[in-house]
Amino acid sequence: MRKIIVTEFVTLDGVMQAPGGPTEDTTGGFAYGGWTVPYFDDFSGRVMSEQMSKPFHLLLGRKTFEIFASYWPQHEDQWPGINDAVKYVVSNTIVAHDWKNSVFIKGGAVEEINRLKKEDGSDIKVWGSGNLVQTLLKNDLVDELWLKIFPITLGTGKRLFGEGTIPAAFRLVDSKVSPSGVIIANYMRAGDVQTGSFA
């Protein structure tokens, strides 16, 4: 049984759109692309290197796959293993690509992802892929959330938790704070939401 680990950069108000650069995703007229860049430091770099070094396969939406495929094949020195990892891509428009080990899922994505989870092998990590993440959250397919929470609000943009996210409890399993104020928090799925009363 493999875990699906959603790894995201997110603002205090939940925005996850275009963290890496101005042209990464301008959907909806989004004007704040690259909002993570001023907060990156050596501490954040070490955390990212550690998380990227663990054995993994990837599960990506089409847009994130296209961004990755345009960069990572030529920069494997920055992310060892990225070219050898299996890249599962949920897309209704792309069915093949020359980036090796790219496997395309077209239609029936929830069923196929459930099947992949039941296989033996490395955990499956999701980076970016906002629309795909919404599907995963709606169908209780997320085992862990590895979040980098940045000390800004943007007020607009695609959000990590959209309409349709199911009620779910998570347990904090690791946390750190960078010198620039970024909270690195890893959460593990922990059953149903519990309620109570102070009365």
PDB file of C-alpha atoms in Angstrom:
ATOM      1  CA  MET A   1       0.000   0.000   0.000  1.00  0.00           C
ATOM      2  CA  ARG A   2       1.440   3.334  -1.058  1.00  0.00           C
ATOM      3  CA  LYS A   3       0.686   6.750   0.380  1.00  0.00           C
ATOM      4  CA  ILE A   4      -0.297   9.811  -1.583  1.00  0.00           C
ATOM      5  CA  ILE A   5       1.535  12.828  -0.207  1.00  0.00           C
ATOM      6  CA  VAL A   6       0.382  16.280  -1.296  1.00  0.00           C
ATOM      7  CA  THR A   7       3.269  18.742  -1.145  1.00  0.00           C
ATOM      8  CA  GLU A   8       2.286  22.391  -1.508  1.00  0.00           C
ATOM      9  CA  PHE A   9       3.368  25.973  -1.003  1.00  0.00           C
ATOM     10  CA  VAL A  10       0.432  27.918   0.425  1.00  0.00           C
ATOM     11  CA  THR A  11      -0.305  31.415   1.727  1.00  0.00           C
ATOM     12  CA  LEU A  12      -1.984  32.155   5.039  1.00  0.00           C
ATOM     13  CA  ASP A  13      -5.287  32.537   3.197  1.00  0.00           C
ATOM     14  CA  GLY A  14      -4.869  29.235   1.386  1.00  0.00           C
ATOM     15  CA  VAL A  15      -3.705  30.355  -2.063  1.00  0.00           C
ATOM     16  CA  MET A  16      -1.472  27.865  -3.880  1.00  0.00           C
ATOM     17  CA  GLN A  17      -1.429  29.360  -7.392  1.00  0.00           C
ATOM     18  CA  ALA A  18       1.853  30.100  -9.195  1.00  0.00           C
ATOM     19  CA  PRO A  19       4.276  30.051  -6.262  1.00  0.00           C
ATOM     20  CA  GLY A  20       7.383  29.827  -8.428  1.00  0.00           C
ATOM     21  CA  GLY A  21       7.239  32.625 -10.975  1.00  0.00           C
ATOM     22  CA  PRO A  22       5.226  35.398 -12.658  1.00  0.00           C
ATOM     23  CA  THR A  23       4.278  33.350 -15.730  1.00  0.00           C
ATOM     24  CA  GLU A  24       3.739  29.992 -14.015  1.00  0.00           C
ATOM     25  CA  ASP A  25      -0.073  30.258 -13.943  1.00  0.00           C
ATOM     26  CA  THR A  26      -1.823  33.528 -14.753  1.00  0.00           C
ATOM     27  CA  THR A  27      -5.305  31.959 -14.884  1.00  0.00           C
ATOM     28  CA  GLY A  28      -7.986  34.432 -13.807  1.00  0.00           C
ATOM     29  CA  GLY A  29      -5.575  37.332 -14.205  1.00  0.00           C
ATOM     30  CA  PHE A  30      -3.485  36.178 -11.245  1.00  0.00           C
ATOM     31  CA  ALA A  31      -0.801  38.828 -10.773  1.00  0.00           C
ATOM     32  CA  TYR A  32       1.243  37.515  -7.839  1.00  0.00           C
ATOM     33  CA  GLY A  33       3.168  34.649  -9.442  1.00  0.00           C
ATOM     34  CA  GLY A  34       6.457  34.010  -7.659  1.00  0.00           C
ATOM     35  CA  TRP A  35       5.190  34.933  -4.202  1.00  0.00           C
ATOM     36  CA  THR A  36       7.389  32.320  -2.490  1.00  0.00           C
ATOM     37  CA  VAL A  37      10.688  33.589  -3.885  1.00  0.00           C
ATOM     38  CA  PRO A  38      11.419  36.403  -1.364  1.00  0.00           C
ATOM     39  CA  TYR A  39      11.044  33.932   1.522  1.00  0.00           C
ATOM     40  CA  PHE A  40      13.407  31.208   0.349  1.00  0.00           C
ATOM     41  CA  ASP A  41      16.644  30.818   2.304  1.00  0.00           C
ATOM     42  CA  ASP A  42      19.229  28.128   3.064  1.00  0.00           C
ATOM     43  CA  PHE A  43      16.949  26.619   5.709  1.00  0.00           C
ATOM     44  CA  SER A  44      14.091  26.207   3.242  1.00  0.00           C
ATOM     45  CA  GLY A  45      16.501  24.833   0.669  1.00  0.00           C
ATOM     46  CA  ARG A  46      17.688  22.128   3.076  1.00  0.00           C
ATOM     47  CA  VAL A  47      14.107  21.134   3.889  1.00  0.00           C
ATOM     48  CA  MET A  48      13.235  20.926   0.204  1.00  0.00           C
ATOM     49  CA  SER A  49      16.359  18.888  -0.569  1.00  0.00           C
ATOM     50  CA  GLU A  50      15.517  16.450   2.209  1.00  0.00           C
ATOM     51  CA  GLN A  51      11.932  16.001   1.027  1.00  0.00           C
ATOM     52  CA  MET A  52      12.971  15.667  -2.613  1.00  0.00           C
ATOM     53  CA  SER A  53      15.616  13.034  -1.821  1.00  0.00           C
ATOM     54  CA  LYS A  54      13.219  10.387  -0.501  1.00  0.00           C
ATOM     55  CA  PRO A  55      12.165   7.595  -2.916  1.00  0.00           C
ATOM     56  CA  PHE A  56       9.076   8.697  -4.829  1.00  0.00           C
ATOM     57  CA  HIS A  57       6.824   8.518  -7.821  1.00  0.00           C
ATOM     58  CA  LEU A  58       4.882  11.581  -8.958  1.00  0.00           C
ATOM     59  CA  LEU A  59       1.195  12.207  -9.574  1.00  0.00           C
ATOM     60  CA  LEU A  60       0.642  15.423 -11.516  1.00  0.00           C
ATOM     61  CA  GLY A  61      -2.030  17.382 -13.286  1.00  0.00           C
ATOM     62  CA  ARG A  62      -1.431  18.420 -16.882  1.00  0.00           C
ATOM     63  CA  LYS A  63      -0.308  22.003 -16.237  1.00  0.00           C
ATOM     64  CA  THR A  64       2.187  21.055 -13.548  1.00  0.00           C
ATOM     65  CA  PHE A  65       3.473  18.190 -15.689  1.00  0.00           C
ATOM     66  CA  GLU A  66       4.110  20.574 -18.588  1.00  0.00           C
ATOM     67  CA  ILE A  67       5.991  22.964 -16.291  1.00  0.00           C
ATOM     68  CA  PHE A  68       8.059  20.102 -14.862  1.00  0.00           C
ATOM     69  CA  ALA A  69       8.718  18.531 -18.264  1.00  0.00           C
ATOM     70  CA  SER A  70      10.063  21.809 -19.625  1.00  0.00           C
ATOM     71  CA  TYR A  71      12.657  22.074 -16.839  1.00  0.00           C
ATOM     72  CA  TRP A  72      13.529  18.952 -14.867  1.00  0.00           C
ATOM     73  CA  PRO A  73      14.811  16.622 -17.609  1.00  0.00           C
ATOM     74  CA  GLN A  74      17.763  18.995 -18.058  1.00  0.00           C
ATOM     75  CA  HIS A  75      18.287  19.689 -14.331  1.00  0.00           C
ATOM     76  CA  GLU A  76      18.331  16.294 -12.638  1.00  0.00           C
ATOM     77  CA  ASP A  77      21.379  17.379 -10.629  1.00  0.00           C
ATOM     78  CA  GLN A  78      18.986  19.589  -8.647  1.00  0.00           C
ATOM     79  CA  TRP A  79      16.497  16.768  -8.033  1.00  0.00           C
ATOM     80  CA  PRO A  80      18.242  13.383  -8.153  1.00  0.00           C
ATOM     81  CA  GLY A  81      15.927  10.629  -9.352  1.00  0.00           C
ATOM     82  CA  ILE A  82      13.354  12.876 -11.028  1.00  0.00           C
ATOM     83  CA  ASN A  83      13.948  11.415 -14.477  1.00  0.00           C
ATOM     84  CA  ASP A  84      13.814   7.804 -13.274  1.00  0.00           C
ATOM     85  CA  ALA A  85      10.687   8.311 -11.151  1.00  0.00           C
ATOM     86  CA  VAL A  86       7.385   7.281 -12.679  1.00  0.00           C
ATOM     87  CA  LYS A  87       5.310  10.359 -13.511  1.00  0.00           C
ATOM     88  CA  TYR A  88       1.583   9.587 -13.447  1.00  0.00           C
ATOM     89  CA  VAL A  89      -0.197  12.388 -15.297  1.00  0.00           C
ATOM     90  CA  VAL A  90      -3.947  12.989 -15.121  1.00  0.00           C
ATOM     91  CA  SER A  91      -4.907  14.575 -18.435  1.00  0.00           C
ATOM     92  CA  ASN A  92      -7.649  14.463 -21.010  1.00  0.00           C
ATOM     93  CA  THR A  93      -5.522  16.198 -23.625  1.00  0.00           C
ATOM     94  CA  ILE A  94      -2.011  14.684 -23.470  1.00  0.00           C
ATOM     95  CA  VAL A  95      -1.566  10.968 -24.069  1.00  0.00           C
ATOM     96  CA  ALA A  96       2.202  10.715 -24.619  1.00  0.00           C
ATOM     97  CA  HIS A  97       5.436  12.598 -23.939  1.00  0.00           C
ATOM     98  CA  ASP A  98       9.122  11.941 -24.488  1.00  0.00           C
ATOM     99  CA  TRP A  99      10.042  12.545 -20.816  1.00  0.00           C
ATOM    100  CA  LYS A 100      10.834   9.018 -19.772  1.00  0.00           C
ATOM    101  CA  ASN A 101       8.607   7.104 -17.363  1.00  0.00           C
ATOM    102  CA  SER A 102       5.598   9.343 -18.012  1.00  0.00           C
ATOM    103  CA  VAL A 103       2.320   7.417 -17.711  1.00  0.00           C
ATOM    104  CA  PHE A 104      -0.948   9.103 -18.675  1.00  0.00           C
ATOM    105  CA  ILE A 105      -4.296   8.606 -16.930  1.00  0.00           C
ATOM    106  CA  LYS A 106      -7.247   9.602 -19.072  1.00  0.00           C
ATOM    107  CA  GLY A 107     -10.733   9.164 -17.614  1.00  0.00           C
ATOM    108  CA  GLY A 108     -11.531   7.119 -14.522  1.00  0.00           C
ATOM    109  CA  ALA A 109      -8.808   8.931 -12.597  1.00  0.00           C
ATOM    110  CA  VAL A 110     -10.224   8.213  -9.130  1.00  0.00           C
ATOM    111  CA  GLU A 111     -10.426   4.486  -9.800  1.00  0.00           C
ATOM    112  CA  GLU A 112      -6.941   4.397 -11.305  1.00  0.00           C
ATOM    113  CA  ILE A 113      -5.409   6.353  -8.421  1.00  0.00           C
ATOM    114  CA  ASN A 114      -7.088   4.004  -5.946  1.00  0.00           C
ATOM    115  CA  ARG A 115      -5.533   1.097  -7.832  1.00  0.00           C
ATOM    116  CA  LEU A 116      -2.086   2.722  -7.776  1.00  0.00           C
ATOM    117  CA  LYS A 117      -2.335   3.269  -4.015  1.00  0.00           C
ATOM    118  CA  LYS A 118      -2.913  -0.454  -3.470  1.00  0.00           C
ATOM    119  CA  GLU A 119       0.269  -1.414  -5.284  1.00  0.00           C
ATOM    120  CA  ASP A 120       3.623  -1.939  -3.621  1.00  0.00           C
ATOM    121  CA  GLY A 121       6.325   0.619  -4.248  1.00  0.00           C
ATOM    122  CA  SER A 122       7.442   4.140  -3.458  1.00  0.00           C
ATOM    123  CA  ASP A 123       5.022   6.705  -2.106  1.00  0.00           C
ATOM    124  CA  ILE A 124       3.338   8.942  -4.661  1.00  0.00           C
ATOM    125  CA  LYS A 125       3.926  12.674  -4.293  1.00  0.00           C
ATOM    126  CA  VAL A 126       1.750  15.416  -5.717  1.00  0.00           C
ATOM    127  CA  TRP A 127       3.287  18.824  -6.384  1.00  0.00           C
ATOM    128  CA  GLY A 128       1.180  21.793  -7.452  1.00  0.00           C
ATOM    129  CA  SER A 129      -1.620  20.327  -9.615  1.00  0.00           C
ATOM    130  CA  GLY A 130      -4.420  22.398  -8.094  1.00  0.00           C
ATOM    131  CA  ASN A 131      -7.337  20.807  -9.955  1.00  0.00           C
ATOM    132  CA  LEU A 132      -6.034  17.306  -9.302  1.00  0.00           C
ATOM    133  CA  VAL A 133      -5.609  18.050  -5.594  1.00  0.00           C
ATOM    134  CA  GLN A 134      -9.277  19.065  -5.410  1.00  0.00           C
ATOM    135  CA  THR A 135     -10.239  15.663  -6.825  1.00  0.00           C
ATOM    136  CA  LEU A 136      -7.991  13.883  -4.334  1.00  0.00           C
ATOM    137  CA  LEU A 137      -9.416  15.818  -1.380  1.00  0.00           C
ATOM    138  CA  LYS A 138     -13.011  15.218  -2.474  1.00  0.00           C
ATOM    139  CA  ASN A 139     -12.396  11.476  -2.693  1.00  0.00           C
ATOM    140  CA  ASP A 140     -10.375  10.988   0.518  1.00  0.00           C
ATOM    141  CA  LEU A 141      -7.249   9.977  -1.391  1.00  0.00           C
ATOM    142  CA  VAL A 142      -4.751  12.162   0.506  1.00  0.00           C
ATOM    143  CA  ASP A 143      -2.717  10.344   3.160  1.00  0.00           C
ATOM    144  CA  GLU A 144      -0.384  13.195   4.077  1.00  0.00           C
ATOM    145  CA  LEU A 145      -0.111  16.947   3.533  1.00  0.00           C
ATOM    146  CA  TRP A 146       3.385  18.431   3.452  1.00  0.00           C
ATOM    147  CA  LEU A 147       2.725  22.159   3.583  1.00  0.00           C
ATOM    148  CA  LYS A 148       4.984  25.202   3.448  1.00  0.00           C
ATOM    149  CA  ILE A 149       2.853  28.033   4.831  1.00  0.00           C
ATOM    150  CA  PHE A 150       4.106  31.487   3.850  1.00  0.00           C
ATOM    151  CA  PRO A 151       3.458  34.620   5.967  1.00  0.00           C
ATOM    152  CA  ILE A 152       1.426  36.484   3.347  1.00  0.00           C
ATOM    153  CA  THR A 153      -2.169  36.817   2.191  1.00  0.00           C
ATOM    154  CA  LEU A 154      -3.113  37.369  -1.444  1.00  0.00           C
ATOM    155  CA  GLY A 155      -6.887  37.492  -1.337  1.00  0.00           C
ATOM    156  CA  THR A 156      -7.229  35.961  -4.784  1.00  0.00           C
ATOM    157  CA  GLY A 157      -6.067  32.870  -6.635  1.00  0.00           C
ATOM    158  CA  LYS A 158      -6.556  29.120  -6.650  1.00  0.00           C
ATOM    159  CA  ARG A 159      -6.853  27.724  -3.143  1.00  0.00           C
ATOM    160  CA  LEU A 160      -5.633  24.458  -1.701  1.00  0.00           C
ATOM    161  CA  PHE A 161      -8.947  23.587  -0.054  1.00  0.00           C
ATOM    162  CA  GLY A 162     -11.811  24.287  -2.418  1.00  0.00           C
ATOM    163  CA  GLU A 163     -15.500  23.488  -2.458  1.00  0.00           C
ATOM    164  CA  GLY A 164     -16.052  19.771  -2.058  1.00  0.00           C
ATOM    165  CA  THR A 165     -13.188  19.052   0.321  1.00  0.00           C
ATOM    166  CA  ILE A 166     -14.501  16.377   2.672  1.00  0.00           C
ATOM    167  CA  PRO A 167     -14.423  16.792   6.455  1.00  0.00           C
ATOM    168  CA  ALA A 168     -11.250  15.029   7.593  1.00  0.00           C
ATOM    169  CA  ALA A 169      -8.918  15.062  10.597  1.00  0.00           C
ATOM    170  CA  PHE A 170      -5.140  15.282  10.268  1.00  0.00           C
ATOM    171  CA  ARG A 171      -2.374  14.851  12.839  1.00  0.00           C
ATOM    172  CA  LEU A 172       0.749  17.030  12.858  1.00  0.00           C
ATOM    173  CA  VAL A 173       3.782  14.739  12.585  1.00  0.00           C
ATOM    174  CA  ASP A 174       6.577  17.234  11.933  1.00  0.00           C
ATOM    175  CA  SER A 175       6.986  21.009  11.988  1.00  0.00           C
ATOM    176  CA  LYS A 176       9.702  23.595  11.579  1.00  0.00           C
ATOM    177  CA  VAL A 177       9.834  27.373  11.096  1.00  0.00           C
ATOM    178  CA  SER A 178      12.304  29.009   8.742  1.00  0.00           C
ATOM    179  CA  PRO A 179      14.125  32.244   9.639  1.00  0.00           C
ATOM    180  CA  SER A 180      11.893  34.052   7.119  1.00  0.00           C
ATOM    181  CA  GLY A 181       8.749  32.862   8.887  1.00  0.00           C
ATOM    182  CA  VAL A 182       7.698  29.972   6.648  1.00  0.00           C
ATOM    183  CA  ILE A 183       5.989  27.208   8.629  1.00  0.00           C
ATOM    184  CA  ILE A 184       6.875  23.743   7.359  1.00  0.00           C
ATOM    185  CA  ALA A 185       4.151  21.423   8.633  1.00  0.00           C
ATOM    186  CA  ASN A 186       3.603  17.770   7.746  1.00  0.00           C
ATOM    187  CA  TYR A 187       0.187  16.298   8.527  1.00  0.00           C
ATOM    188  CA  MET A 188      -0.999  12.699   8.405  1.00  0.00           C
ATOM    189  CA  ARG A 189      -4.610  11.642   7.822  1.00  0.00           C
ATOM    190  CA  ALA A 190      -6.181  10.815  11.201  1.00  0.00           C
ATOM    191  CA  GLY A 191      -9.728   9.579  10.743  1.00  0.00           C
ATOM    192  CA  ASP A 192     -12.964  11.495  11.064  1.00  0.00           C
ATOM    193  CA  VAL A 193     -13.541  14.986  12.432  1.00  0.00           C
ATOM    194  CA  GLN A 194     -14.318  14.893  16.131  1.00  0.00           C
ATOM    195  CA  THR A 195     -16.542  17.500  17.773  1.00  0.00           C
ATOM    196  CA  GLY A 196     -17.363  18.441  21.337  1.00  0.00           C
ATOM    197  CA  SER A 197     -18.700  21.192  23.552  1.00  0.00           C
ATOM    198  CA  PHE A 198     -17.217  23.503  26.177  1.00  0.00           C
ATOM    199  CA  ALA A 199     -20.623  23.860  27.822  1.00  0.00           C
TER     200      ALA A 199
END
